GROMACS .gro file of C-alpha atoms in nm:
model
  358
    1UNK     CA    1   0.000   0.000   0.000
    2UNK     CA    2   0.143   0.338  -0.104
    3UNK     CA    3  -0.059   0.537   0.150
    4UNK     CA    4   0.056   0.494   0.508
    5UNK     CA    5  -0.271   0.633   0.648
    6UNK     CA    6  -0.476   0.360   0.474
    7UNK     CA    7  -0.336   0.049   0.637
    8UNK     CA    8  -0.443  -0.273   0.461
    9UNK     CA    9  -0.434  -0.604   0.646
   10UNK     CA   10  -0.176  -0.823   0.480
   11UNK     CA   11  -0.212  -1.193   0.416
   12UNK     CA   12  -0.041  -1.428   0.661
   13UNK     CA   13   0.152  -1.743   0.574
   14UNK     CA   14   0.122  -1.975   0.870
   15UNK     CA   15   0.270  -2.227   0.888
   16UNK     CA   16   0.555  -2.226   0.636
   17UNK     CA   17   0.768  -2.541   0.645
   18UNK     CA   18   1.071  -2.613   0.425
   19UNK     CA   19   1.289  -2.924   0.427
   20UNK     CA   20   1.590  -3.030   0.218
   21UNK     CA   21   1.778  -3.359   0.219
   22UNK     CA   22   2.059  -3.499   0.005
   23UNK     CA   23   2.099  -3.873  -0.053
   24UNK     CA   24   2.471  -3.930  -0.104
   25UNK     CA   25   2.610  -4.133  -0.398
   26UNK     CA   26   2.276  -4.281  -0.507
   27UNK     CA   27   2.292  -4.271  -0.890
   28UNK     CA   28   2.628  -4.317  -1.067
   29UNK     CA   29   2.806  -4.205  -0.748
   30UNK     CA   30   2.619  -3.874  -0.752
   31UNK     CA   31   2.377  -3.717  -0.508
   32UNK     CA   32   1.999  -3.727  -0.522
   33UNK     CA   33   1.839  -3.412  -0.378
   34UNK     CA   34   1.496  -3.393  -0.215
   35UNK     CA   35   1.318  -3.066  -0.130
   36UNK     CA   36   0.971  -2.993   0.000
   37UNK     CA   37   0.773  -2.687   0.104
   38UNK     CA   38   0.434  -2.664   0.275
   39UNK     CA   39   0.255  -2.331   0.313
   40UNK     CA   40  -0.083  -2.208   0.429
   41UNK     CA   41  -0.190  -1.859   0.318
   42UNK     CA   42  -0.462  -1.691   0.527
   43UNK     CA   43  -0.665  -1.372   0.480
   44UNK     CA   44  -0.922  -1.204   0.703
   45UNK     CA   45  -1.127  -1.139   0.391
   46UNK     CA   46  -1.065  -1.302   0.056
   47UNK     CA   47  -0.945  -1.634  -0.076
   48UNK     CA   48  -0.707  -1.868   0.107
   49UNK     CA   49  -0.475  -2.136  -0.023
   50UNK     CA   50  -0.275  -2.428   0.115
   51UNK     CA   51  -0.001  -2.595  -0.088
   52UNK     CA   52   0.249  -2.879  -0.055
   53UNK     CA   53   0.527  -2.898  -0.317
   54UNK     CA   54   0.800  -3.161  -0.336
   55UNK     CA   55   1.078  -3.226  -0.585
   56UNK     CA   56   1.338  -3.494  -0.639
   57UNK     CA   57   1.627  -3.423  -0.878
   58UNK     CA   58   1.967  -3.549  -0.989
   59UNK     CA   59   2.231  -3.373  -1.198
   60UNK     CA   60   2.582  -3.436  -1.321
   61UNK     CA   61   2.870  -3.255  -1.493
   62UNK     CA   62   3.072  -3.440  -1.756
   63UNK     CA   63   3.387  -3.286  -1.909
   64UNK     CA   64   3.534  -3.450  -2.219
   65UNK     CA   65   3.902  -3.440  -2.315
   66UNK     CA   66   3.818  -3.184  -2.584
   67UNK     CA   67   3.683  -2.946  -2.318
   68UNK     CA   68   3.319  -3.000  -2.415
   69UNK     CA   69   3.093  -2.996  -2.107
   70UNK     CA   70   2.763  -3.186  -2.068
   71UNK     CA   71   2.532  -3.128  -1.772
   72UNK     CA   72   2.236  -3.371  -1.759
   73UNK     CA   73   1.945  -3.317  -1.521
   74UNK     CA   74   1.657  -3.543  -1.413
   75UNK     CA   75   1.377  -3.422  -1.190
   76UNK     CA   76   1.028  -3.501  -1.066
   77UNK     CA   77   0.804  -3.241  -0.904
   78UNK     CA   78   0.464  -3.275  -0.741
   79UNK     CA   79   0.222  -3.008  -0.616
   80UNK     CA   80  -0.100  -3.032  -0.417
   81UNK     CA   81  -0.330  -2.731  -0.375
   82UNK     CA   82  -0.634  -2.666  -0.162
   83UNK     CA   83  -0.797  -2.328  -0.236
   84UNK     CA   84  -1.088  -2.187  -0.037
   85UNK     CA   85  -1.320  -1.932  -0.203
   86UNK     CA   86  -1.490  -1.734   0.074
   87UNK     CA   87  -1.743  -1.570  -0.156
   88UNK     CA   88  -1.880  -1.910  -0.266
   89UNK     CA   89  -1.782  -2.092   0.056
   90UNK     CA   90  -1.627  -2.368  -0.157
   91UNK     CA   91  -1.293  -2.546  -0.163
   92UNK     CA   92  -1.104  -2.656  -0.473
   93UNK     CA   93  -0.853  -2.942  -0.467
   94UNK     CA   94  -0.592  -2.978  -0.740
   95UNK     CA   95  -0.274  -3.185  -0.783
   96UNK     CA   96  -0.013  -3.217  -1.058
   97UNK     CA   97   0.297  -3.423  -1.129
   98UNK     CA   98   0.572  -3.283  -1.353
   99UNK     CA   99   0.869  -3.487  -1.477
  100UNK     CA  100   1.170  -3.282  -1.592
  101UNK     CA  101   1.453  -3.377  -1.828
  102UNK     CA  102   1.725  -3.138  -1.939
  103UNK     CA  103   2.078  -3.135  -2.075
  104UNK     CA  104   2.309  -2.836  -2.114
  105UNK     CA  105   2.614  -2.838  -2.338
  106UNK     CA  106   2.889  -2.576  -2.341
  107UNK     CA  107   3.239  -2.546  -2.482
  108UNK     CA  108   3.460  -2.286  -2.309
  109UNK     CA  109   3.740  -2.164  -2.538
  110UNK     CA  110   4.034  -2.006  -2.353
  111UNK     CA  111   4.286  -1.757  -2.489
  112UNK     CA  112   4.559  -1.551  -2.324
  113UNK     CA  113   4.698  -1.258  -2.524
  114UNK     CA  114   4.796  -0.892  -2.489
  115UNK     CA  115   4.442  -0.797  -2.384
  116UNK     CA  116   4.433  -1.048  -2.099
  117UNK     CA  117   4.271  -1.382  -2.021
  118UNK     CA  118   3.966  -1.442  -2.241
  119UNK     CA  119   3.695  -1.712  -2.240
  120UNK     CA  120   3.440  -1.752  -2.518
  121UNK     CA  121   3.168  -2.001  -2.426
  122UNK     CA  122   2.880  -2.105  -2.656
  123UNK     CA  123   2.598  -2.268  -2.456
  124UNK     CA  124   2.283  -2.461  -2.546
  125UNK     CA  125   2.023  -2.620  -2.318
  126UNK     CA  126   1.742  -2.851  -2.424
  127UNK     CA  127   1.465  -2.902  -2.167
  128UNK     CA  128   1.154  -3.119  -2.159
  129UNK     CA  129   0.892  -3.055  -1.888
  130UNK     CA  130   0.542  -3.200  -1.890
  131UNK     CA  131   0.259  -2.969  -1.994
  132UNK     CA  132   0.176  -2.702  -1.738
  133UNK     CA  133  -0.143  -2.826  -1.574
  134UNK     CA  134  -0.352  -2.542  -1.434
  135UNK     CA  135  -0.685  -2.494  -1.265
  136UNK     CA  136  -0.897  -2.179  -1.257
  137UNK     CA  137  -0.933  -2.215  -0.882
  138UNK     CA  138  -0.559  -2.188  -0.810
  139UNK     CA  139  -0.441  -1.854  -0.676
  140UNK     CA  140  -0.119  -1.736  -0.835
  141UNK     CA  141   0.041  -1.588  -0.525
  142UNK     CA  142   0.416  -1.624  -0.585
  143UNK     CA  143   0.472  -1.643  -0.963
  144UNK     CA  144   0.304  -1.328  -1.092
  145UNK     CA  145   0.614  -1.154  -1.223
  146UNK     CA  146   0.862  -1.293  -1.474
  147UNK     CA  147   1.131  -1.080  -1.636
  148UNK     CA  148   1.329  -1.264  -1.903
  149UNK     CA  149   1.702  -1.179  -1.922
  150UNK     CA  150   2.046  -1.335  -1.959
  151UNK     CA  151   2.048  -1.441  -1.593
  152UNK     CA  152   1.754  -1.684  -1.629
  153UNK     CA  153   1.797  -1.771  -1.998
  154UNK     CA  154   1.926  -2.121  -1.919
  155UNK     CA  155   1.713  -2.193  -1.612
  156UNK     CA  156   1.529  -2.523  -1.634
  157UNK     CA  157   1.211  -2.383  -1.477
  158UNK     CA  158   1.188  -2.007  -1.529
  159UNK     CA  159   0.860  -1.976  -1.335
  160UNK     CA  160   0.973  -1.827  -1.006
  161UNK     CA  161   0.778  -1.955  -0.708
  162UNK     CA  162   0.566  -2.268  -0.686
  163UNK     CA  163   0.221  -2.175  -0.821
  164UNK     CA  164   0.326  -2.191  -1.187
  165UNK     CA  165   0.549  -2.420  -1.395
  166UNK     CA  166   0.754  -2.333  -1.702
  167UNK     CA  167   0.608  -2.633  -1.884
  168UNK     CA  168   0.659  -2.766  -2.234
  169UNK     CA  169   0.979  -2.815  -2.435
  170UNK     CA  170   1.228  -2.538  -2.503
  171UNK     CA  171   1.569  -2.484  -2.655
  172UNK     CA  172   1.785  -2.203  -2.522
  173UNK     CA  173   2.114  -2.102  -2.672
  174UNK     CA  174   2.360  -1.817  -2.634
  175UNK     CA  175   2.721  -1.708  -2.601
  176UNK     CA  176   2.910  -1.589  -2.293
  177UNK     CA  177   3.233  -1.390  -2.311
  178UNK     CA  178   3.464  -1.289  -2.028
  179UNK     CA  179   3.790  -1.093  -2.018
  180UNK     CA  180   4.025  -1.043  -1.727
  181UNK     CA  181   4.236  -0.752  -1.847
  182UNK     CA  182   4.587  -0.644  -1.757
  183UNK     CA  183   4.481  -0.355  -1.532
  184UNK     CA  184   4.264  -0.558  -1.295
  185UNK     CA  185   3.927  -0.519  -1.464
  186UNK     CA  186   3.673  -0.787  -1.550
  187UNK     CA  187   3.448  -0.768  -1.857
  188UNK     CA  188   3.151  -1.003  -1.902
  189UNK     CA  189   2.908  -1.013  -2.193
  190UNK     CA  190   2.619  -1.245  -2.284
  191UNK     CA  191   2.361  -1.277  -2.561
  192UNK     CA  192   2.097  -1.542  -2.615
  193UNK     CA  193   1.748  -1.652  -2.707
  194UNK     CA  194   1.498  -1.925  -2.622
  195UNK     CA  195   1.266  -2.123  -2.853
  196UNK     CA  196   0.947  -2.289  -2.735
  197UNK     CA  197   0.931  -2.624  -2.913
  198UNK     CA  198   0.600  -2.759  -2.791
  199UNK     CA  199   0.370  -2.832  -2.497
  200UNK     CA  200   0.148  -2.618  -2.275
  201UNK     CA  201   0.310  -2.312  -2.126
  202UNK     CA  202   0.171  -1.983  -1.999
  203UNK     CA  203   0.478  -1.788  -2.113
  204UNK     CA  204   0.280  -1.628  -2.395
  205UNK     CA  205   0.118  -1.397  -2.142
  206UNK     CA  206   0.173  -1.025  -2.095
  207UNK     CA  207   0.257  -1.091  -1.730
  208UNK     CA  208   0.565  -1.290  -1.841
  209UNK     CA  209   0.747  -1.013  -2.018
  210UNK     CA  210   1.019  -1.121  -2.261
  211UNK     CA  211   0.847  -1.444  -2.359
  212UNK     CA  212   0.512  -1.307  -2.472
  213UNK     CA  213   0.527  -1.490  -2.803
  214UNK     CA  214   0.608  -1.849  -2.891
  215UNK     CA  215   0.978  -1.765  -2.907
  216UNK     CA  216   1.149  -1.531  -2.666
  217UNK     CA  217   1.302  -1.190  -2.715
  218UNK     CA  218   1.676  -1.166  -2.775
  219UNK     CA  219   1.849  -1.073  -2.448
  220UNK     CA  220   2.195  -0.932  -2.391
  221UNK     CA  221   2.409  -0.790  -2.112
  222UNK     CA  222   2.751  -0.631  -2.066
  223UNK     CA  223   2.926  -0.554  -1.738
  224UNK     CA  224   3.269  -0.421  -1.645
  225UNK     CA  225   3.421  -0.389  -1.298
  226UNK     CA  226   3.756  -0.236  -1.209
  227UNK     CA  227   3.849  -0.328  -0.852
  228UNK     CA  228   3.614  -0.142  -0.615
  229UNK     CA  229   3.653   0.187  -0.802
  230UNK     CA  230   3.432   0.157  -1.111
  231UNK     CA  231   3.138  -0.059  -1.216
  232UNK     CA  232   2.924  -0.058  -1.530
  233UNK     CA  233   2.628  -0.285  -1.605
  234UNK     CA  234   2.408  -0.277  -1.918
  235UNK     CA  235   2.109  -0.498  -2.005
  236UNK     CA  236   1.901  -0.495  -2.320
  237UNK     CA  237   1.624  -0.692  -2.486
  238UNK     CA  238   1.512  -0.691  -2.850
  239UNK     CA  239   1.203  -0.835  -3.011
  240UNK     CA  240   1.211  -1.166  -3.196
  241UNK     CA  241   1.317  -1.002  -3.525
  242UNK     CA  242   1.602  -0.809  -3.358
  243UNK     CA  243   1.458  -0.488  -3.506
  244UNK     CA  244   1.313  -0.301  -3.207
  245UNK     CA  245   1.458  -0.278  -2.855
  246UNK     CA  246   1.212  -0.334  -2.571
  247UNK     CA  247   1.444  -0.254  -2.283
  248UNK     CA  248   1.762  -0.066  -2.201
  249UNK     CA  249   1.903  -0.058  -1.848
  250UNK     CA  250   2.234   0.109  -1.768
  251UNK     CA  251   2.382   0.128  -1.418
  252UNK     CA  252   2.713   0.291  -1.331
  253UNK     CA  253   2.890   0.342  -1.000
  254UNK     CA  254   3.214   0.519  -0.907
  255UNK     CA  255   3.366   0.487  -0.561
  256UNK     CA  256   3.672   0.642  -0.401
  257UNK     CA  257   3.726   0.479  -0.061
  258UNK     CA  258   3.483   0.644   0.184
  259UNK     CA  259   3.502   0.999   0.044
  260UNK     CA  260   3.304   0.967  -0.279
  261UNK     CA  261   3.027   0.738  -0.404
  262UNK     CA  262   2.824   0.803  -0.720
  263UNK     CA  263   2.549   0.582  -0.866
  264UNK     CA  264   2.378   0.663  -1.197
  265UNK     CA  265   2.092   0.465  -1.354
  266UNK     CA  266   1.922   0.498  -1.693
  267UNK     CA  267   1.607   0.305  -1.779
  268UNK     CA  268   1.423   0.290  -2.112
  269UNK     CA  269   1.137   0.036  -2.120
  270UNK     CA  270   0.857  -0.001  -2.372
  271UNK     CA  271   0.502  -0.060  -2.254
  272UNK     CA  272   0.524  -0.430  -2.350
  273UNK     CA  273   0.817  -0.481  -2.113
  274UNK     CA  274   0.699  -0.258  -1.826
  275UNK     CA  275   0.556  -0.484  -1.556
  276UNK     CA  276   0.450  -0.200  -1.328
  277UNK     CA  277   0.228   0.024  -1.542
  278UNK     CA  278   0.221  -0.112  -1.901
  279UNK     CA  279   0.335   0.232  -2.016
  280UNK     CA  280   0.656   0.350  -2.182
  281UNK     CA  281   0.913   0.455  -1.924
  282UNK     CA  282   1.230   0.655  -1.980
  283UNK     CA  283   1.402   0.800  -1.677
  284UNK     CA  284   1.737   0.869  -1.518
  285UNK     CA  285   1.811   0.843  -1.148
  286UNK     CA  286   2.111   0.861  -0.922
  287UNK     CA  287   2.253   0.924  -0.579
  288UNK     CA  288   2.571   1.087  -0.454
  289UNK     CA  289   2.751   1.055  -0.122
  290UNK     CA  290   3.031   1.308  -0.076
  291UNK     CA  291   3.261   1.291   0.225
  292UNK     CA  292   3.296   1.619   0.417
  293UNK     CA  293   3.505   1.486   0.706
  294UNK     CA  294   3.612   1.143   0.827
  295UNK     CA  295   3.265   1.067   0.968
  296UNK     CA  296   3.031   1.319   0.801
  297UNK     CA  297   2.912   1.312   0.440
  298UNK     CA  298   2.660   1.490   0.219
  299UNK     CA  299   2.395   1.271   0.052
  300UNK     CA  300   2.169   1.360  -0.238
  301UNK     CA  301   1.950   1.162  -0.477
  302UNK     CA  302   1.685   1.216  -0.743
  303UNK     CA  303   1.485   1.077  -1.034
  304UNK     CA  304   1.406   1.259  -1.360
  305UNK     CA  305   1.147   1.141  -1.614
  306UNK     CA  306   1.277   1.201  -1.967
  307UNK     CA  307   0.934   1.139  -2.125
  308UNK     CA  308   0.746   1.407  -1.929
  309UNK     CA  309   1.057   1.616  -1.850
  310UNK     CA  310   0.957   1.617  -1.483
  311UNK     CA  311   1.153   1.565  -1.163
  312UNK     CA  312   0.989   1.267  -0.988
  313UNK     CA  313   1.165   1.292  -0.652
  314UNK     CA  314   1.466   1.451  -0.485
  315UNK     CA  315   1.654   1.407  -0.158
  316UNK     CA  316   1.916   1.607   0.029
  317UNK     CA  317   2.069   1.528   0.366
  318UNK     CA  318   2.362   1.456   0.594
  319UNK     CA  319   2.505   1.124   0.711
  320UNK     CA  320   2.723   1.042   1.010
  321UNK     CA  321   2.899   0.706   1.015
  322UNK     CA  322   3.169   0.571   1.248
  323UNK     CA  323   3.256   0.241   1.411
  324UNK     CA  324   2.976   0.271   1.671
  325UNK     CA  325   2.689   0.464   1.511
  326UNK     CA  326   2.533   0.538   1.175
  327UNK     CA  327   2.296   0.838   1.162
  328UNK     CA  328   2.118   1.000   0.870
  329UNK     CA  329   1.894   1.306   0.837
  330UNK     CA  330   1.743   1.402   0.501
  331UNK     CA  331   1.469   1.609   0.339
  332UNK     CA  332   1.276   1.435   0.062
  333UNK     CA  333   1.028   1.567  -0.194
  334UNK     CA  334   0.809   1.343  -0.410
  335UNK     CA  335   0.644   1.507  -0.711
  336UNK     CA  336   0.470   1.197  -0.849
  337UNK     CA  337   0.089   1.206  -0.847
  338UNK     CA  338  -0.152   0.925  -0.928
  339UNK     CA  339  -0.514   0.920  -0.809
  340UNK     CA  340  -0.490   0.919  -0.426
  341UNK     CA  341  -0.111   0.961  -0.430
  342UNK     CA  342  -0.027   1.330  -0.395
  343UNK     CA  343   0.291   1.535  -0.387
  344UNK     CA  344   0.471   1.485  -0.060
  345UNK     CA  345   0.744   1.642   0.151
  346UNK     CA  346   0.905   1.457   0.438
  347UNK     CA  347   1.200   1.449   0.676
  348UNK     CA  348   1.376   1.114   0.712
  349UNK     CA  349   1.569   1.018   1.023
  350UNK     CA  350   1.741   0.683   1.063
  351UNK     CA  351   2.007   0.552   1.296
  352UNK     CA  352   2.189   0.226   1.353
  353UNK     CA  353   2.381   0.115   1.661
  354UNK     CA  354   2.670  -0.108   1.560
  355UNK     CA  355   2.805  -0.407   1.748
  356UNK     CA  356   3.175  -0.384   1.826
  357UNK     CA  357   3.376  -0.676   1.687
  358UNK     CA  358   3.513  -0.915   1.947
   0.00000   0.00000   0.00000
């Protein structure tokens, strides 16, 4: 809830039980892993849901003399749901069983030259998961958001949470590149794409941005870090034809010990990729911490919308930080308005008492 004066009773999860166990050297001298989670979601008004999810999986890593790597995976997942609809005073019971089979192949190619140590690694993963069985009575509580990028491109099940399954068959492929240069910096770059081969899958939904069609967008990322002084991270996503970008995210930080810290962020997202408002978004934000003395520093932050040419928020304050205490005092203005959300001015005070090391 964005309005502090209108407190809304939140749902409770009680009980929540998780258990993991590893059976040692079961299959081909490799481990078999068992996980389970049981949860019960309660609301004073509205629907409730109980769920028990278990999974059993085995994986391996095989490296050939040529350097080619194979990573097979076998898994079996089961889910049981009981959903209670208070408006109809009815309960719905639903269960599903999902076998999983996947193999990933990669071939890291190493080179050491005047630039530094380089690794070029083409990767492909083929995954088969049974059709995603769904029921209209199931509440999707923990898998509502899915943002497709290079970090989850090769995940076997890209449906975060337990209420949904990334079912069907898919083929993901891409290329990773890394460089450890001569001056102490590390460069990493990735590009890839995923193809849906067959089977039932809810990925072609607007709530699963990046996989809204049968085949995914093309995703890419580049990052560079130089010690603790400089960091740069860029993510992008293009449509299936590689003609129109749907997302640009650029984050940069510069740090000089404890006397200077600058973070800058640029975001350009089309309406199709914007999970929050389904509108185009183009804005720049940042924060600066400038040391005045050993313990005192000036802090400032802000966000500027490039589409509307409006300042969305700003902050200015002071920060005190030593080995015993961290204290901050700042003045913040928020210029964003939306229905009941009005412009706002506030003073922020926070402090932290630190524990002395033994």
